[in-house]
Amino acid sequence: MSARDNILSKIREARSSAPQNVPAAPIANYLALHQRGPSPPPPDDLVTGFKKRAIKLSSDVLETSVRMEVPALLAHYLEERKLPLRGVCWTSLVGLPWGAAGLEMLPNPATNQDMVGVTGAFCAIAETGTLMMLSGAETPASTSLLPETHVAVLDPLRIVATMEDAWDLLRLEYKQPPRAVNFISGPSRTADIEQTVTLGAHGPYRVLVILAPP
Amino acid sequence: MENKVRVGFFVTCLVDSMRPHIGFAAIRLLEAAGCEIVVPAQQTCCGQPGYNSGERKSTVSMALKFLSEFEEFDYVVLPSGSCAGMIRVHYPELFRGDPELQQRFTSLAKRTYELTDFLVNVAKLENVPGNFKGTLTYHDSCSGLRELDVYNQPRALLAKLPGVKIYEMVESTTCCGFGGTFSVKYGELSTRMAENKCQHIAAAGVDAIVGGDLGCLLNIEGRLRRTGDHSTQVLHIAEVLSGLDKDK
Amino acid sequence: MQNKAIDFKRQVNIKLADTKLQDALSRLQTRFVEGRSAVISEIHHLEDTRTAAAAIRDCVLNDLDSWLQKFEQQAIAHGAIVHWAETATDANRIVTEIAAQHNVLTAVKSKSMVSEECGLNDALEHAGIKVMETDLGEYILQLAHEAPSHIVAPVVHKNKEEISDLFAEKHQMSRKTGIAELCLEAREILRPAFLNADMGISGANFLIAETGSVLIVTNEGNGRLVTTLPRVHVAITGIEKVVPTLEDVTTLLRLLPRSATGQSITNYVSVLTGNKDAKAHDGPEHFHIILLDNGRSSLIGGEMQEMLRCIRCGACMNHCPVYQNIGGHAYGWVYPGPMGSILTPLLSGLKSSPDLPNASTFCGACAAVCPVKIPLPDLLRNLRTRQMALGLKSRQEVLMLKVWGWLTLHPRIYALATKIGVRILAMMGGERHLLHTLPGATGWTDGRDFPAPSGKTFREMYRKKSTK
């Protein structure tokens, strides 16, 4: 017998001798329900709630009502921090006036040399101040991972209240999950040395969320 | 209370042999609360030492003995959170396979109380007879705290004594390291935990450390005295509340 | 990993005397205990959430074979390859074979306690594969040739001076003293390793049956790098980690980081499903999942099954007064603290871990904070009962319990024995009413006086009083 069969039959045998272990319902029924556990009440305002949480987790948040102003906002942010004015962006963002703002943004997946990575986001979650990113051909995961600065341009209408709402949105818009769903909640950090939090471990040192309409 | 309730008093083996006056102190409090007290003469031990060491057989016999002695009372009261926890939480578990006995033990469990819990939540004692004057800090013994939710009860009763000032120590709910046979089997570890507790007591700067379980108190007292502190009083809550704090 | 729990008692004394360790352990209180307490109350219905979390885990464990098959089916459907390993040795062999199959020379690892359980690094090195730990704590330990002492904060036992010395020696660079500088140095050394590795090895915090996904929570980003850059990804985890749906895993996610590190959420939560498709720029071409039994199935259906609910948050050890005083290494195997005191005997042998079930005061602090409500003291007590039944207790202890049990069931003799006993002890206590030494209880009297009894028993006094 294979290891698989051995393990499964061991479990089955142990289960049958334990009368209390009666499966509640067939698995298919259980899965179809997508039953939610206790979840937090939605914030009064999703955008305010998201911002509050994101900032608490050391993300920076900027807002504009004019999408075309995103490059200028970013340029100002980078200049203020004396960061490089060039980087890579998702292809969906290539049409923004980067050059006019003095930025050089190439529509490539990030490599180790790229210092700034600009992405969109599938949605964001107010409950935890989290960006939800889906990997894909046009939405490479490396752009939010390798550069020291990760910038996410987020449509404020894509902020949902809870993690469960985010899963529902995913199911609504995609038939199956992408290779990687990443929840990003602030810059990478470690507290392994003396339990002292240090920002910028192996991933980005800073995460900037720019709220802008599509 | 309207009608005089009959309380079966279980003194616990530790109070019985080590500090008998705590038993009398508890009885004085229960009488002050208007209860009729009965002390079954053949009582010995609740069985916790054996149970926690993995010896179930004799524990079952002790539980049955306890049931036969205490089932008749309206309530059963003990001056110890860990023994009360044994009866309330663990006795019924021992008889899972026997519905009739389990039902009787569950009924007994519902009527069994740690002393301060009973005084506050059942007897609703208003006038506390004690006359302690000074500062004290309270150590929350583990079983009482986590199995029976005893935290506010002793503090509420102490607050009724005008001469008492409570200074909370840090980590009052952290284990003192007693743990029954643990205190002997893992002496160094147990001593370190007691030492940590003693440092918190010292930092609180009080006249007395008070608790509801004699095992913890003996452990704390033993460490305080060994390290040269002969002045901090170590008192059971019943002693402070009753005013009866000397062995005769 | 070899079980050294037999040495527990000796290790305890060493650890208690280790002032550097004691200093390091004091940080548990501020960082983890206070950290948890600050964010756990953010959960609006905490008790309901814990109950729901326990129910989710139970639901899977009560029907584990079906859920595993559902997970497997979904994982395969999305392009993952699922392997089953009965023992640690099997798991090591499978990883080595995968490496050989894909011509792997170098591997980067994110933190995995299951791989520690297997001793995977040694097995891979033996097969000629260079493995690099990338979680900062695990990386430090790999350099120092030490085992983790905590399941979440593996290097909690070391202070930054020791790490400075270690880095200076191993990296052959100038000695850094600031924590941020040390982190940067590790980042710069490890970044090329991520970029060049052939294989990434990770654990899994959860397996999601609905989608066949592996879920990983990390803070450093190394988990993402390990599962994104190399062309092969191997996730190795225990068979008990299955959770039915994304909703269920969300309930557990609300509890896990809060219980573990006092964070409302970890920086990264990655849900990984299948391998990359042809058009994608990143992601592994091959995604292998190894499901390890290693004794877990023997817990199913029995009185210890609740232990399999464990989601490895470490809250039980953070709050354990025993762990707080001795750290994790004294426990002798992979998992320390209360959960380890149960898992080590169960997965690695009760006979070789005689102290672990007993080195607890049953204070219950662990169970009070467990996010999935594992009744840890009850399970420890079950193990003590097993030790008794299997004759693994010392003769002296068994005899004492027998005598005590017999006495308590014979009240008259009990009364006589206690009457005599308390008189002798009272006499021995002298004027100060303290015994400085007590034969048979030196464990007590080595560090504490034994307060003497007052000389009479309550029962004799009460009888005298009531017959007056």
PDB file of N, CA, C and O in Angstrom, chain A residues 4 6 12 15 21 30 34 112 127 141-142 144 146 164 167 171 179 181-183 185-187 189-190 192 194-195 201-203 205, chain C residues 31 42 62 65 72 86 134-135 137 155 159-160 184 187 191 210 219-220 224 247-248 250 254 267-271 273 281-282 301 305:
ATOM      1  N   ARG A   4       0.044   7.161   1.110  1.00  0.00           N
ATOM      2  CA  ARG A   4      -1.260   7.835   1.120  1.00  0.00           C
ATOM      3  C   ARG A   4      -2.338   6.904   1.680  1.00  0.00           C
ATOM      4  O   ARG A   4      -3.101   7.270   2.580  1.00  0.00           O
ATOM      5  N   ASN A   6      -1.960   4.225   3.447  1.00  0.00           N
ATOM      6  CA  ASN A   6      -1.690   3.895   4.849  1.00  0.00           C
ATOM      7  C   ASN A   6      -2.203   4.980   5.788  1.00  0.00           C
ATOM      8  O   ASN A   6      -2.860   4.698   6.788  1.00  0.00           O
ATOM      9  N   ARG A  12      -9.031   6.561   9.064  1.00  0.00           N
ATOM     10  CA  ARG A  12     -10.382   6.007   8.946  1.00  0.00           C
ATOM     11  C   ARG A  12     -10.665   5.014  10.065  1.00  0.00           C
ATOM     12  O   ARG A  12     -11.722   5.059  10.697  1.00  0.00           O
ATOM     13  N   ARG A  15     -11.029   6.741  13.383  1.00  0.00           N
ATOM     14  CA  ARG A  15     -12.287   7.474  13.407  1.00  0.00           C
ATOM     15  C   ARG A  15     -13.480   6.553  13.681  1.00  0.00           C
ATOM     16  O   ARG A  15     -14.369   6.888  14.447  1.00  0.00           O
ATOM     17  N   ASN A  21     -16.937  11.038  16.646  1.00  0.00           N
ATOM     18  CA  ASN A  21     -16.446  11.684  15.436  1.00  0.00           C
ATOM     19  C   ASN A  21     -17.368  11.464  14.235  1.00  0.00           C
ATOM     20  O   ASN A  21     -17.005  10.845  13.259  1.00  0.00           O
ATOM     21  N   TYR A  30     -21.006  21.354   3.023  1.00  0.00           N
ATOM     22  CA  TYR A  30     -20.280  22.280   3.885  1.00  0.00           C
ATOM     23  C   TYR A  30     -19.622  23.371   3.056  1.00  0.00           C
ATOM     24  O   TYR A  30     -19.736  24.560   3.357  1.00  0.00           O
ATOM     25  N   HIS A  34     -20.174  28.268   2.471  1.00  0.00           N
ATOM     26  CA  HIS A  34     -19.255  29.378   2.743  1.00  0.00           C
ATOM     27  C   HIS A  34     -19.667  30.157   3.970  1.00  0.00           C
ATOM     28  O   HIS A  34     -19.744  31.385   3.966  1.00  0.00           O
ATOM     29  N   ASN A 112      15.858  42.737  -9.262  1.00  0.00           N
ATOM     30  CA  ASN A 112      16.542  43.114  -8.021  1.00  0.00           C
ATOM     31  C   ASN A 112      17.061  44.551  -8.077  1.00  0.00           C
ATOM     32  O   ASN A 112      17.289  45.165  -7.047  1.00  0.00           O
ATOM     33  N   GLU A 127     -10.923  46.227   7.485  1.00  0.00           N
ATOM     34  CA  GLU A 127     -10.751  45.571   8.784  1.00  0.00           C
ATOM     35  C   GLU A 127      -9.306  45.584   9.263  1.00  0.00           C
ATOM     36  O   GLU A 127      -9.028  45.823  10.438  1.00  0.00           O
ATOM     37  N   ALA A 141       3.855  39.439  -9.125  1.00  0.00           N
ATOM     38  CA  ALA A 141       3.980  39.554  -7.673  1.00  0.00           C
ATOM     39  C   ALA A 141       5.289  40.226  -7.287  1.00  0.00           C
ATOM     40  O   ALA A 141       5.387  40.885  -6.250  1.00  0.00           O
ATOM     41  N   SER A 142       6.317  40.097  -8.144  1.00  0.00           N
ATOM     42  CA  SER A 142       7.630  40.625  -7.769  1.00  0.00           C
ATOM     43  C   SER A 142       7.624  42.144  -7.628  1.00  0.00           C
ATOM     44  O   SER A 142       8.434  42.702  -6.900  1.00  0.00           O
ATOM     45  N   SER A 144       5.620  44.051  -6.101  1.00  0.00           N
ATOM     46  CA  SER A 144       5.307  44.482  -4.734  1.00  0.00           C
ATOM     47  C   SER A 144       6.277  43.878  -3.724  1.00  0.00           C
ATOM     48  O   SER A 144       6.081  44.003  -2.524  1.00  0.00           O
ATOM     49  N   LEU A 146      10.185  42.891  -4.557  1.00  0.00           N
ATOM     50  CA  LEU A 146      11.628  43.111  -4.650  1.00  0.00           C
ATOM     51  C   LEU A 146      12.062  44.557  -4.400  1.00  0.00           C
ATOM     52  O   LEU A 146      13.068  44.785  -3.732  1.00  0.00           O
ATOM     53  N   GLU A 164     -13.708  38.370   4.601  1.00  0.00           N
ATOM     54  CA  GLU A 164     -14.722  37.534   3.951  1.00  0.00           C
ATOM     55  C   GLU A 164     -15.295  38.242   2.724  1.00  0.00           C
ATOM     56  O   GLU A 164     -15.545  37.612   1.689  1.00  0.00           O
ATOM     57  N   TRP A 167     -12.972  37.768  -0.141  1.00  0.00           N
ATOM     58  CA  TRP A 167     -13.080  36.448  -0.781  1.00  0.00           C
ATOM     59  C   TRP A 167     -14.305  36.393  -1.690  1.00  0.00           C
ATOM     60  O   TRP A 167     -14.257  35.824  -2.774  1.00  0.00           O
ATOM     61  N   ARG A 171     -14.446  35.561  -5.666  1.00  0.00           N
ATOM     62  CA  ARG A 171     -15.274  34.517  -6.281  1.00  0.00           C
ATOM     63  C   ARG A 171     -16.173  35.095  -7.361  1.00  0.00           C
ATOM     64  O   ARG A 171     -16.456  34.460  -8.374  1.00  0.00           O
ATOM     65  N   ARG A 179      -2.605  32.001  -8.938  1.00  0.00           N
ATOM     66  CA  ARG A 179      -1.524  31.263  -8.282  1.00  0.00           C
ATOM     67  C   ARG A 179      -1.248  31.814  -6.891  1.00  0.00           C
ATOM     68  O   ARG A 179      -1.106  31.062  -5.934  1.00  0.00           O
ATOM     69  N   VAL A 181      -2.534  34.725  -4.007  1.00  0.00           N
ATOM     70  CA  VAL A 181      -3.230  35.873  -3.435  1.00  0.00           C
ATOM     71  C   VAL A 181      -2.343  36.356  -2.298  1.00  0.00           C
ATOM     72  O   VAL A 181      -1.992  35.570  -1.423  1.00  0.00           O
ATOM     73  N   ASN A 182      -1.962  37.622  -2.341  1.00  0.00           N
ATOM     74  CA  ASN A 182      -1.152  38.159  -1.253  1.00  0.00           C
ATOM     75  C   ASN A 182      -1.874  39.273  -0.533  1.00  0.00           C
ATOM     76  O   ASN A 182      -2.315  40.242  -1.153  1.00  0.00           O
ATOM     77  N   PHE A 183      -2.028  39.092   0.761  1.00  0.00           N
ATOM     78  CA  PHE A 183      -2.472  40.196   1.610  1.00  0.00           C
ATOM     79  C   PHE A 183      -1.214  40.945   2.032  1.00  0.00           C
ATOM     80  O   PHE A 183      -0.296  40.342   2.585  1.00  0.00           O
ATOM     81  N   SER A 185       0.050  44.051   4.361  1.00  0.00           N
ATOM     82  CA  SER A 185      -0.362  44.988   5.411  1.00  0.00           C
ATOM     83  C   SER A 185       0.869  45.710   5.934  1.00  0.00           C
ATOM     84  O   SER A 185       1.393  45.389   6.989  1.00  0.00           O
ATOM     85  N   GLY A 186       1.339  46.645   5.149  1.00  0.00           N
ATOM     86  CA  GLY A 186       2.491  47.442   5.563  1.00  0.00           C
ATOM     87  C   GLY A 186       3.805  46.873   5.076  1.00  0.00           C
ATOM     88  O   GLY A 186       3.854  45.828   4.445  1.00  0.00           O
ATOM     89  N   PRO A 187       4.898  47.625   5.350  1.00  0.00           N
ATOM     90  CA  PRO A 187       6.222  47.192   4.918  1.00  0.00           C
ATOM     91  C   PRO A 187       6.668  45.932   5.639  1.00  0.00           C
ATOM     92  O   PRO A 187       6.222  45.668   6.745  1.00  0.00           O
ATOM     93  N   ARG A 189       8.720  43.427   7.873  1.00  0.00           N
ATOM     94  CA  ARG A 189       9.320  43.728   9.175  1.00  0.00           C
ATOM     95  C   ARG A 189       9.804  42.456   9.846  1.00  0.00           C
ATOM     96  O   ARG A 189       9.401  41.362   9.490  1.00  0.00           O
ATOM     97  N   THR A 190      10.690  42.647  10.805  1.00  0.00           N
ATOM     98  CA  THR A 190      11.110  41.501  11.608  1.00  0.00           C
ATOM     99  C   THR A 190      11.230  41.969  13.048  1.00  0.00           C
ATOM    100  O   THR A 190      11.513  43.134  13.310  1.00  0.00           O
ATOM    101  N   ASP A 192      12.783  39.520  15.114  1.00  0.00           N
ATOM    102  CA  ASP A 192      13.483  38.319  15.588  1.00  0.00           C
ATOM    103  C   ASP A 192      14.627  38.643  16.546  1.00  0.00           C
ATOM    104  O   ASP A 192      14.965  37.850  17.405  1.00  0.00           O
ATOM    105  N   GLU A 194      15.845  40.386  19.594  1.00  0.00           N
ATOM    106  CA  GLU A 194      15.370  41.000  20.836  1.00  0.00           C
ATOM    107  C   GLU A 194      13.939  41.510  20.741  1.00  0.00           C
ATOM    108  O   GLU A 194      13.556  42.476  21.405  1.00  0.00           O
ATOM    109  N   GLN A 195      13.161  40.883  19.895  1.00  0.00           N
ATOM    110  CA  GLN A 195      11.745  41.218  19.779  1.00  0.00           C
ATOM    111  C   GLN A 195      11.524  42.714  19.530  1.00  0.00           C
ATOM    112  O   GLN A 195      10.527  43.297  19.945  1.00  0.00           O
ATOM    113  N   ALA A 201      12.576  44.041   6.228  1.00  0.00           N
ATOM    114  CA  ALA A 201      13.341  42.815   6.454  1.00  0.00           C
ATOM    115  C   ALA A 201      13.818  42.316   5.098  1.00  0.00           C
ATOM    116  O   ALA A 201      14.846  42.748   4.596  1.00  0.00           O
ATOM    117  N   HIS A 202      13.045  41.438   4.471  1.00  0.00           N
ATOM    118  CA  HIS A 202      13.442  40.955   3.140  1.00  0.00           C
ATOM    119  C   HIS A 202      12.637  41.608   2.021  1.00  0.00           C
ATOM    120  O   HIS A 202      13.006  41.539   0.867  1.00  0.00           O
ATOM    121  N   GLY A 203      11.529  42.198   2.372  1.00  0.00           N
ATOM    122  CA  GLY A 203      10.681  42.845   1.373  1.00  0.00           C
ATOM    123  C   GLY A 203      10.829  44.354   1.460  1.00  0.00           C
ATOM    124  O   GLY A 203      11.836  44.859   1.961  1.00  0.00           O
ATOM    125  N   TYR A 205      10.812  48.347   2.271  1.00  0.00           N
ATOM    126  CA  TYR A 205      10.984  49.153   3.478  1.00  0.00           C
ATOM    127  C   TYR A 205       9.763  50.040   3.722  1.00  0.00           C
ATOM    128  O   TYR A 205       9.555  50.492   4.827  1.00  0.00           O
TER     129      TYR A 205
ATOM    130  N   ARG C  31       6.796  41.832  25.119  1.00  0.00           N
ATOM    131  CA  ARG C  31       6.491  41.768  23.689  1.00  0.00           C
ATOM    132  C   ARG C  31       5.287  40.901  23.382  1.00  0.00           C
ATOM    133  O   ARG C  31       4.429  41.256  22.587  1.00  0.00           O
ATOM    134  N   GLU C  42      -9.432  43.495  20.264  1.00  0.00           N
ATOM    135  CA  GLU C  42     -10.000  44.074  19.033  1.00  0.00           C
ATOM    136  C   GLU C  42     -11.052  43.161  18.415  1.00  0.00           C
ATOM    137  O   GLU C  42     -11.910  43.607  17.668  1.00  0.00           O
ATOM    138  N   ASN C  62     -12.549  15.540  12.833  1.00  0.00           N
ATOM    139  CA  ASN C  62     -13.530  14.464  12.964  1.00  0.00           C
ATOM    140  C   ASN C  62     -13.780  13.725  11.653  1.00  0.00           C
ATOM    141  O   ASN C  62     -14.441  12.690  11.633  1.00  0.00           O
ATOM    142  N   ASP C  65      -9.827  12.191   7.047  1.00  0.00           N
ATOM    143  CA  ASP C  65      -9.489  11.505   5.795  1.00  0.00           C
ATOM    144  C   ASP C  65     -10.245  12.111   4.615  1.00  0.00           C
ATOM    145  O   ASP C  65      -9.677  12.320   3.543  1.00  0.00           O
ATOM    146  N   GLU C  72      -6.481  17.355  -1.431  1.00  0.00           N
ATOM    147  CA  GLU C  72      -5.589  16.780  -2.438  1.00  0.00           C
ATOM    148  C   GLU C  72      -6.168  16.946  -3.843  1.00  0.00           C
ATOM    149  O   GLU C  72      -5.487  17.375  -4.785  1.00  0.00           O
ATOM    150  N   GLU C  86       4.720   9.167   5.634  1.00  0.00           N
ATOM    151  CA  GLU C  86       4.312   8.586   6.914  1.00  0.00           C
ATOM    152  C   GLU C  86       5.256   8.982   8.041  1.00  0.00           C
ATOM    153  O   GLU C  86       4.836   9.122   9.182  1.00  0.00           O
ATOM    154  N   THR C 134      16.071  31.471   5.653  1.00  0.00           N
ATOM    155  CA  THR C 134      15.966  32.892   5.311  1.00  0.00           C
ATOM    156  C   THR C 134      15.165  33.703   6.312  1.00  0.00           C
ATOM    157  O   THR C 134      15.242  34.930   6.324  1.00  0.00           O
ATOM    158  N   ASP C 135      14.375  33.046   7.135  1.00  0.00           N
ATOM    159  CA  ASP C 135      13.765  33.770   8.248  1.00  0.00           C
ATOM    160  C   ASP C 135      14.934  34.251   9.103  1.00  0.00           C
ATOM    161  O   ASP C 135      15.844  33.470   9.391  1.00  0.00           O
ATOM    162  N   GLY C 137      15.530  34.889  12.164  1.00  0.00           N
ATOM    163  CA  GLY C 137      15.824  34.094  13.352  1.00  0.00           C
ATOM    164  C   GLY C 137      16.410  32.740  12.994  1.00  0.00           C
ATOM    165  O   GLY C 137      17.411  32.301  13.564  1.00  0.00           O
ATOM    166  N   VAL C 155      14.753  32.669  17.930  1.00  0.00           N
ATOM    167  CA  VAL C 155      16.049  33.047  18.494  1.00  0.00           C
ATOM    168  C   VAL C 155      15.865  33.938  19.732  1.00  0.00           C
ATOM    169  O   VAL C 155      16.737  34.699  20.112  1.00  0.00           O
ATOM    170  N   ASN C 159      20.725  37.399  22.722  1.00  0.00           N
ATOM    171  CA  ASN C 159      20.657  38.861  22.696  1.00  0.00           C
ATOM    172  C   ASN C 159      21.454  39.392  21.496  1.00  0.00           C
ATOM    173  O   ASN C 159      22.145  38.648  20.808  1.00  0.00           O
ATOM    174  N   LYS C 160      21.319  40.695  21.269  1.00  0.00           N
ATOM    175  CA  LYS C 160      21.884  41.237  20.033  1.00  0.00           C
ATOM    176  C   LYS C 160      23.417  41.222  20.040  1.00  0.00           C
ATOM    177  O   LYS C 160      24.034  41.134  18.989  1.00  0.00           O
ATOM    178  N   LEU C 184      19.850  44.652   8.188  1.00  0.00           N
ATOM    179  CA  LEU C 184      20.262  45.036   6.839  1.00  0.00           C
ATOM    180  C   LEU C 184      21.365  44.113   6.322  1.00  0.00           C
ATOM    181  O   LEU C 184      21.343  43.688   5.163  1.00  0.00           O
ATOM    182  N   ARG C 187      19.834  40.979   5.262  1.00  0.00           N
ATOM    183  CA  ARG C 187      19.066  41.185   4.027  1.00  0.00           C
ATOM    184  C   ARG C 187      19.999  41.152   2.826  1.00  0.00           C
ATOM    185  O   ARG C 187      19.717  40.518   1.806  1.00  0.00           O
ATOM    186  N   ARG C 191      19.597  38.257  -0.006  1.00  0.00           N
ATOM    187  CA  ARG C 191      18.908  38.618  -1.249  1.00  0.00           C
ATOM    188  C   ARG C 191      19.448  37.810  -2.447  1.00  0.00           C
ATOM    189  O   ARG C 191      18.657  37.214  -3.196  1.00  0.00           O
ATOM    190  N   GLU C 210     -11.145  23.883   0.100  1.00  0.00           N
ATOM    191  CA  GLU C 210     -11.988  24.451  -0.947  1.00  0.00           C
ATOM    192  C   GLU C 210     -11.210  24.725  -2.232  1.00  0.00           C
ATOM    193  O   GLU C 210     -11.694  24.443  -3.332  1.00  0.00           O
ATOM    194  N   ASN C 219       6.098  37.861   8.130  1.00  0.00           N
ATOM    195  CA  ASN C 219       6.296  39.293   8.320  1.00  0.00           C
ATOM    196  C   ASN C 219       7.465  39.822   7.512  1.00  0.00           C
ATOM    197  O   ASN C 219       7.465  40.943   7.069  1.00  0.00           O
ATOM    198  N   GLU C 220       8.478  38.987   7.348  1.00  0.00           N
ATOM    199  CA  GLU C 220       9.730  39.474   6.772  1.00  0.00           C
ATOM    200  C   GLU C 220       9.673  39.572   5.256  1.00  0.00           C
ATOM    201  O   GLU C 220      10.466  40.261   4.645  1.00  0.00           O
ATOM    202  N   ARG C 224       7.344  35.064   0.988  1.00  0.00           N
ATOM    203  CA  ARG C 224       6.914  35.407  -0.381  1.00  0.00           C
ATOM    204  C   ARG C 224       8.058  35.163  -1.371  1.00  0.00           C
ATOM    205  O   ARG C 224       7.842  34.646  -2.465  1.00  0.00           O
ATOM    206  N   GLU C 247     -13.473  31.221   4.222  1.00  0.00           N
ATOM    207  CA  GLU C 247     -14.135  31.862   5.365  1.00  0.00           C
ATOM    208  C   GLU C 247     -13.604  31.288   6.676  1.00  0.00           C
ATOM    209  O   GLU C 247     -13.345  32.020   7.632  1.00  0.00           O
ATOM    210  N   ASP C 248     -13.469  29.956   6.703  1.00  0.00           N
ATOM    211  CA  ASP C 248     -12.970  29.323   7.929  1.00  0.00           C
ATOM    212  C   ASP C 248     -11.547  29.775   8.243  1.00  0.00           C
ATOM    213  O   ASP C 248     -11.203  30.048   9.396  1.00  0.00           O
ATOM    214  N   THR C 250     -10.259  32.480   7.498  1.00  0.00           N
ATOM    215  CA  THR C 250     -10.318  33.871   7.942  1.00  0.00           C
ATOM    216  C   THR C 250     -10.562  33.962   9.445  1.00  0.00           C
ATOM    217  O   THR C 250      -9.943  34.766  10.145  1.00  0.00           O
ATOM    218  N   ARG C 254      -7.919  35.678  12.165  1.00  0.00           N
ATOM    219  CA  ARG C 254      -8.168  36.765  13.126  1.00  0.00           C
ATOM    220  C   ARG C 254      -7.493  36.453  14.453  1.00  0.00           C
ATOM    221  O   ARG C 254      -7.128  37.343  15.205  1.00  0.00           O
ATOM    222  N   ASN C 267       2.294  40.962   8.192  1.00  0.00           N
ATOM    223  CA  ASN C 267       2.494  41.782   7.013  1.00  0.00           C
ATOM    224  C   ASN C 267       2.035  41.111   5.737  1.00  0.00           C
ATOM    225  O   ASN C 267       1.495  41.744   4.852  1.00  0.00           O
ATOM    226  N   TYR C 268       2.308  39.821   5.683  1.00  0.00           N
ATOM    227  CA  TYR C 268       1.932  39.091   4.481  1.00  0.00           C
ATOM    228  C   TYR C 268       1.110  37.871   4.845  1.00  0.00           C
ATOM    229  O   TYR C 268       1.422  37.166   5.798  1.00  0.00           O
ATOM    230  N   VAL C 269       0.026  37.681   4.094  1.00  0.00           N
ATOM    231  CA  VAL C 269      -0.693  36.416   4.133  1.00  0.00           C
ATOM    232  C   VAL C 269      -0.728  35.970   2.678  1.00  0.00           C
ATOM    233  O   VAL C 269      -1.256  36.692   1.822  1.00  0.00           O
ATOM    234  N   SER C 270      -0.131  34.828   2.396  1.00  0.00           N
ATOM    235  CA  SER C 270      -0.077  34.369   1.010  1.00  0.00           C
ATOM    236  C   SER C 270      -0.906  33.107   0.856  1.00  0.00           C
ATOM    237  O   SER C 270      -0.713  32.149   1.601  1.00  0.00           O
ATOM    238  N   VAL C 271      -1.828  33.143  -0.087  1.00  0.00           N
ATOM    239  CA  VAL C 271      -2.627  31.960  -0.404  1.00  0.00           C
ATOM    240  C   VAL C 271      -2.144  31.457  -1.752  1.00  0.00           C
ATOM    241  O   VAL C 271      -2.342  32.113  -2.776  1.00  0.00           O
ATOM    242  N   THR C 273      -1.880  28.753  -4.771  1.00  0.00           N
ATOM    243  CA  THR C 273      -2.706  27.725  -5.415  1.00  0.00           C
ATOM    244  C   THR C 273      -2.060  27.310  -6.728  1.00  0.00           C
ATOM    245  O   THR C 273      -2.041  28.093  -7.683  1.00  0.00           O
ATOM    246  N   HIS C 281       5.096  35.976 -15.207  1.00  0.00           N
ATOM    247  CA  HIS C 281       6.524  36.275 -15.105  1.00  0.00           C
ATOM    248  C   HIS C 281       7.148  35.605 -13.896  1.00  0.00           C
ATOM    249  O   HIS C 281       8.325  35.310 -13.895  1.00  0.00           O
ATOM    250  N   ASP C 282       6.367  35.470 -12.840  1.00  0.00           N
ATOM    251  CA  ASP C 282       6.961  34.898 -11.638  1.00  0.00           C
ATOM    252  C   ASP C 282       6.083  33.787 -11.073  1.00  0.00           C
ATOM    253  O   ASP C 282       4.956  33.578 -11.495  1.00  0.00           O
ATOM    254  N   GLY C 301      -9.394  10.394  16.949  1.00  0.00           N
ATOM    255  CA  GLY C 301     -10.396   9.522  17.567  1.00  0.00           C
ATOM    256  C   GLY C 301     -10.153   9.233  19.033  1.00  0.00           C
ATOM    257  O   GLY C 301     -10.988   8.593  19.672  1.00  0.00           O
ATOM    258  N   GLN C 305      -7.006  13.920  20.723  1.00  0.00           N
ATOM    259  CA  GLN C 305      -7.260  14.507  19.397  1.00  0.00           C
ATOM    260  C   GLN C 305      -7.267  16.037  19.418  1.00  0.00           C
ATOM    261  O   GLN C 305      -6.834  16.683  18.464  1.00  0.00           O
TER     262      GLN C 305
END
